[in-house]
JSON list of C-alpha atoms in Angstrom, two decimals:
[
{"chain": "A", "resi": 365, "resn": "VAL", "atom": "CA", "xyz": [114.42, 81.89, 133.94]},
{"chain": "A", "resi": 366, "resn": "GLN", "atom": "CA", "xyz": [117.55, 81.90, 136.04]},
{"chain": "A", "resi": 367, "resn": "LEU", "atom": "CA", "xyz": [119.97, 84.78, 135.70]},
{"chain": "A", "resi": 368, "resn": "GLN", "atom": "CA", "xyz": [123.60, 84.86, 136.77]},
{"chain": "A", "resi": 369, "resn": "ALA", "atom": "CA", "xyz": [125.42, 88.18, 136.68]},
{"chain": "A", "resi": 370, "resn": "PHE", "atom": "CA", "xyz": [129.17, 88.56, 137.01]},
{"chain": "A", "resi": 371, "resn": "GLY", "atom": "CA", "xyz": [132.03, 90.81, 136.04]},
{"chain": "A", "resi": 372, "resn": "GLY", "atom": "CA", "xyz": [131.92, 93.39, 138.81]},
{"chain": "A", "resi": 373, "resn": "GLY", "atom": "CA", "xyz": [134.97, 94.58, 140.66]},
{"chain": "A", "resi": 374, "resn": "LEU", "atom": "CA", "xyz": [137.07, 97.53, 141.73]},
{"chain": "A", "resi": 375, "resn": "VAL", "atom": "CA", "xyz": [138.21, 100.02, 139.09]},
{"chain": "A", "resi": 376, "resn": "HIS", "atom": "CA", "xyz": [139.67, 103.51, 139.11]},
{"chain": "A", "resi": 377, "resn": "ALA", "atom": "CA", "xyz": [137.67, 106.43, 137.80]},
{"chain": "A", "resi": 378, "resn": "GLY", "atom": "CA", "xyz": [137.94, 106.60, 134.03]},
{"chain": "A", "resi": 379, "resn": "GLY", "atom": "CA", "xyz": [138.36, 102.86, 133.74]},
{"chain": "A", "resi": 380, "resn": "SER", "atom": "CA", "xyz": [136.15, 100.22, 132.16]},
{"chain": "A", "resi": 381, "resn": "LEU", "atom": "CA", "xyz": [134.37, 97.03, 133.13]},
{"chain": "A", "resi": 382, "resn": "ARG", "atom": "CA", "xyz": [132.14, 94.62, 131.29]},
{"chain": "A", "resi": 383, "resn": "LEU", "atom": "CA", "xyz": [129.30, 92.94, 133.12]},
{"chain": "A", "resi": 384, "resn": "SER", "atom": "CA", "xyz": [127.75, 89.74, 131.85]},
{"chain": "A", "resi": 385, "resn": "CYS", "atom": "CA", "xyz": [124.45, 88.10, 132.67]},
{"chain": "A", "resi": 386, "resn": "ALA", "atom": "CA", "xyz": [123.86, 84.52, 131.59]},
{"chain": "A", "resi": 387, "resn": "ALA", "atom": "CA", "xyz": [120.30, 83.23, 131.34]},
{"chain": "A", "resi": 388, "resn": "SER", "atom": "CA", "xyz": [118.97, 79.72, 131.48]},
{"chain": "A", "resi": 389, "resn": "GLY", "atom": "CA", "xyz": [115.61, 77.99, 131.60]},
{"chain": "A", "resi": 390, "resn": "ARG", "atom": "CA", "xyz": [113.73, 79.76, 128.82]},
{"chain": "A", "resi": 391, "resn": "THR", "atom": "CA", "xyz": [114.16, 80.86, 125.21]},
{"chain": "A", "resi": 392, "resn": "PHE", "atom": "CA", "xyz": [116.52, 83.76, 125.73]},
{"chain": "A", "resi": 393, "resn": "SER", "atom": "CA", "xyz": [116.01, 85.25, 122.29]},
{"chain": "A", "resi": 394, "resn": "SER", "atom": "CA", "xyz": [112.37, 86.06, 123.06]},
{"chain": "A", "resi": 395, "resn": "LEU", "atom": "CA", "xyz": [113.18, 87.99, 126.23]},
{"chain": "A", "resi": 396, "resn": "SER", "atom": "CA", "xyz": [113.95, 91.63, 126.80]},
{"chain": "A", "resi": 397, "resn": "MET", "atom": "CA", "xyz": [116.82, 92.23, 129.19]},
{"chain": "A", "resi": 398, "resn": "GLY", "atom": "CA", "xyz": [117.61, 95.07, 131.53]},
{"chain": "A", "resi": 399, "resn": "TRP", "atom": "CA", "xyz": [120.31, 96.27, 133.90]},
{"chain": "A", "resi": 400, "resn": "PHE", "atom": "CA", "xyz": [119.46, 98.12, 137.09]},
{"chain": "A", "resi": 401, "resn": "ARG", "atom": "CA", "xyz": [121.67, 99.31, 139.92]},
{"chain": "A", "resi": 402, "resn": "ARG", "atom": "CA", "xyz": [121.39, 100.18, 143.58]},
{"chain": "A", "resi": 403, "resn": "ALA", "atom": "CA", "xyz": [123.91, 102.58, 145.02]},
{"chain": "A", "resi": 404, "resn": "PRO", "atom": "CA", "xyz": [124.55, 102.67, 148.78]},
{"chain": "A", "resi": 405, "resn": "GLY", "atom": "CA", "xyz": [121.67, 104.39, 150.52]},
{"chain": "A", "resi": 406, "resn": "LYS", "atom": "CA", "xyz": [119.67, 104.88, 147.33]},
{"chain": "A", "resi": 407, "resn": "GLU", "atom": "CA", "xyz": [116.77, 103.27, 145.52]},
{"chain": "A", "resi": 408, "resn": "ARG", "atom": "CA", "xyz": [117.38, 100.85, 142.70]},
{"chain": "A", "resi": 409, "resn": "GLU", "atom": "CA", "xyz": [117.45, 102.64, 139.36]},
{"chain": "A", "resi": 410, "resn": "PHE", "atom": "CA", "xyz": [117.30, 101.79, 135.69]},
{"chain": "A", "resi": 411, "resn": "VAL", "atom": "CA", "xyz": [120.58, 101.66, 133.77]},
{"chain": "A", "resi": 412, "resn": "ALA", "atom": "CA", "xyz": [120.01, 100.09, 130.34]},
{"chain": "A", "resi": 413, "resn": "ALA", "atom": "CA", "xyz": [117.73, 97.72, 128.48]},
{"chain": "A", "resi": 414, "resn": "ILE", "atom": "CA", "xyz": [117.65, 95.80, 125.24]},
{"chain": "A", "resi": 415, "resn": "SER", "atom": "CA", "xyz": [114.58, 94.29, 123.63]},
{"chain": "A", "resi": 416, "resn": "TRP", "atom": "CA", "xyz": [114.36, 90.85, 122.09]},
{"chain": "A", "resi": 417, "resn": "ASP", "atom": "CA", "xyz": [114.92, 92.43, 118.66]},
{"chain": "A", "resi": 418, "resn": "GLY", "atom": "CA", "xyz": [117.76, 94.74, 119.65]},
{"chain": "A", "resi": 419, "resn": "ASP", "atom": "CA", "xyz": [116.14, 98.05, 120.56]},
{"chain": "A", "resi": 420, "resn": "THR", "atom": "CA", "xyz": [118.04, 99.73, 123.37]},
{"chain": "A", "resi": 421, "resn": "ASP", "atom": "CA", "xyz": [117.39, 102.38, 125.98]},
{"chain": "A", "resi": 422, "resn": "TYR", "atom": "CA", "xyz": [119.69, 104.03, 128.51]},
{"chain": "A", "resi": 423, "resn": "ALA", "atom": "CA", "xyz": [119.46, 106.17, 131.58]},
{"chain": "A", "resi": 424, "resn": "ASP", "atom": "CA", "xyz": [120.62, 109.71, 130.87]},
{"chain": "A", "resi": 425, "resn": "SER", "atom": "CA", "xyz": [123.41, 109.32, 133.41]},
{"chain": "A", "resi": 426, "resn": "VAL", "atom": "CA", "xyz": [125.09, 106.55, 131.41]},
{"chain": "A", "resi": 427, "resn": "LYS", "atom": "CA", "xyz": [124.36, 107.52, 127.81]},
{"chain": "A", "resi": 428, "resn": "GLY", "atom": "CA", "xyz": [127.53, 107.66, 125.75]},
{"chain": "A", "resi": 429, "resn": "ARG", "atom": "CA", "xyz": [129.48, 105.70, 128.37]},
{"chain": "A", "resi": 430, "resn": "PHE", "atom": "CA", "xyz": [127.62, 102.38, 128.72]},
{"chain": "A", "resi": 431, "resn": "THR", "atom": "CA", "xyz": [126.59, 99.97, 125.98]},
{"chain": "A", "resi": 432, "resn": "ILE", "atom": "CA", "xyz": [124.18, 97.08, 126.36]},
{"chain": "A", "resi": 433, "resn": "SER", "atom": "CA", "xyz": [124.34, 94.18, 123.96]},
{"chain": "A", "resi": 434, "resn": "ARG", "atom": "CA", "xyz": [123.23, 90.58, 123.72]},
{"chain": "A", "resi": 435, "resn": "ASP", "atom": "CA", "xyz": [124.44, 87.32, 122.27]},
{"chain": "A", "resi": 436, "resn": "ASN", "atom": "CA", "xyz": [121.52, 85.00, 121.76]},
{"chain": "A", "resi": 437, "resn": "THR", "atom": "CA", "xyz": [123.81, 82.10, 120.89]},
{"chain": "A", "resi": 438, "resn": "LYS", "atom": "CA", "xyz": [125.25, 82.32, 124.41]},
{"chain": "A", "resi": 439, "resn": "SER", "atom": "CA", "xyz": [122.03, 83.41, 126.14]},
{"chain": "A", "resi": 440, "resn": "THR", "atom": "CA", "xyz": [123.99, 86.30, 127.59]},
{"chain": "A", "resi": 441, "resn": "VAL", "atom": "CA", "xyz": [123.50, 90.04, 127.89]},
{"chain": "A", "resi": 442, "resn": "TYR", "atom": "CA", "xyz": [126.42, 92.38, 128.41]},
{"chain": "A", "resi": 443, "resn": "LEU", "atom": "CA", "xyz": [126.91, 95.84, 129.84]},
{"chain": "A", "resi": 444, "resn": "GLN", "atom": "CA", "xyz": [130.10, 97.51, 128.66]},
{"chain": "A", "resi": 445, "resn": "MET", "atom": "CA", "xyz": [130.88, 100.36, 131.04]},
{"chain": "A", "resi": 446, "resn": "ASN", "atom": "CA", "xyz": [133.47, 102.94, 130.00]},
{"chain": "A", "resi": 447, "resn": "SER", "atom": "CA", "xyz": [134.62, 106.21, 131.55]},
{"chain": "A", "resi": 448, "resn": "LEU", "atom": "CA", "xyz": [133.43, 105.01, 134.91]},
{"chain": "A", "resi": 449, "resn": "LYS", "atom": "CA", "xyz": [132.77, 107.54, 137.65]},
{"chain": "A", "resi": 450, "resn": "PRO", "atom": "CA", "xyz": [132.65, 107.13, 141.43]},
{"chain": "A", "resi": 451, "resn": "GLU", "atom": "CA", "xyz": [128.88, 107.73, 141.24]},
{"chain": "A", "resi": 452, "resn": "ASP", "atom": "CA", "xyz": [128.58, 104.54, 139.18]},
{"chain": "A", "resi": 453, "resn": "THR", "atom": "CA", "xyz": [129.46, 102.57, 142.31]},
{"chain": "A", "resi": 454, "resn": "ALA", "atom": "CA", "xyz": [126.54, 100.23, 142.97]},
{"chain": "A", "resi": 455, "resn": "VAL", "atom": "CA", "xyz": [125.31, 96.68, 142.96]},
{"chain": "A", "resi": 456, "resn": "TYR", "atom": "CA", "xyz": [124.23, 95.93, 139.39]},
{"chain": "A", "resi": 457, "resn": "HIS", "atom": "CA", "xyz": [121.34, 93.55, 138.73]},
{"chain": "A", "resi": 458, "resn": "CYS", "atom": "CA", "xyz": [120.20, 92.03, 135.47]},
{"chain": "A", "resi": 459, "resn": "ALA", "atom": "CA", "xyz": [116.56, 91.31, 134.76]},
{"chain": "A", "resi": 460, "resn": "ALA", "atom": "CA", "xyz": [114.48, 89.57, 132.09]},
{"chain": "A", "resi": 461, "resn": "GLY", "atom": "CA", "xyz": [110.96, 90.21, 130.87]},
{"chain": "A", "resi": 462, "resn": "ARG", "atom": "CA", "xyz": [108.63, 90.20, 127.91]},
{"chain": "A", "resi": 463, "resn": "ARG", "atom": "CA", "xyz": [107.57, 93.85, 127.64]},
{"chain": "A", "resi": 464, "resn": "GLY", "atom": "CA", "xyz": [110.24, 95.39, 125.49]},
{"chain": "A", "resi": 465, "resn": "ALA", "atom": "CA", "xyz": [113.23, 97.49, 126.48]},
{"chain": "A", "resi": 466, "resn": "SER", "atom": "CA", "xyz": [111.46, 98.94, 129.49]},
{"chain": "A", "resi": 467, "resn": "THR", "atom": "CA", "xyz": [112.87, 101.35, 132.05]},
{"chain": "A", "resi": 468, "resn": "PHE", "atom": "CA", "xyz": [110.42, 100.14, 134.70]},
{"chain": "A", "resi": 469, "resn": "GLU", "atom": "CA", "xyz": [111.20, 97.43, 137.23]},
{"chain": "A", "resi": 470, "resn": "PHE", "atom": "CA", "xyz": [107.65, 96.05, 137.07]},
{"chain": "A", "resi": 471, "resn": "SER", "atom": "CA", "xyz": [108.22, 95.15, 133.40]},
{"chain": "A", "resi": 472, "resn": "TYR", "atom": "CA", "xyz": [110.67, 92.45, 134.38]},
{"chain": "A", "resi": 473, "resn": "ASP", "atom": "CA", "xyz": [109.65, 89.08, 135.71]},
{"chain": "A", "resi": 474, "resn": "PHE", "atom": "CA", "xyz": [113.00, 87.55, 136.55]},
{"chain": "A", "resi": 475, "resn": "TRP", "atom": "CA", "xyz": [115.94, 88.97, 138.44]},
{"chain": "A", "resi": 476, "resn": "GLY", "atom": "CA", "xyz": [119.48, 87.83, 139.02]},
{"chain": "A", "resi": 477, "resn": "GLN", "atom": "CA", "xyz": [121.67, 88.37, 142.02]},
{"chain": "A", "resi": 478, "resn": "GLY", "atom": "CA", "xyz": [123.72, 91.51, 141.93]},
{"chain": "A", "resi": 479, "resn": "THR", "atom": "CA", "xyz": [127.35, 92.07, 141.11]},
{"chain": "A", "resi": 480, "resn": "LEU", "atom": "CA", "xyz": [129.20, 94.85, 142.89]},
{"chain": "A", "resi": 481, "resn": "VAL", "atom": "CA", "xyz": [130.95, 97.58, 140.95]},
{"chain": "A", "resi": 482, "resn": "THR", "atom": "CA", "xyz": [133.17, 99.94, 142.92]},
{"chain": "A", "resi": 483, "resn": "VAL", "atom": "CA", "xyz": [134.74, 102.95, 141.25]},
{"chain": "A", "resi": 484, "resn": "SER", "atom": "CA", "xyz": [137.46, 104.70, 143.20]},
{"chain": "A", "resi": 485, "resn": "SER", "atom": "CA", "xyz": [138.30, 108.35, 142.71]}
]
């Protein structure tokens, strides 16, 4: 599976961005997808995940602000980010696996390159 993430950029606090991650090389509809992020000087952390059948999970820090969704016809997963905060600044990575909407990095077998999100105060 190859993953291509895009949609990052610079936004003011309170603004919105939508990240996309396009997958190729395998039956997308059978995969669970996740978003993780790495802020400057910090470890990579879980953001959101969606299982092959639509179950979702979110980090507490983004609940109510971020929404993960998928379009199997386009083999794409999305991360809609609203009410962005400076602490959301990070490189965001998408990942694919077969273990459900997991919060753990080891549950994902394939990773895409990151896309940078910068939120200014």
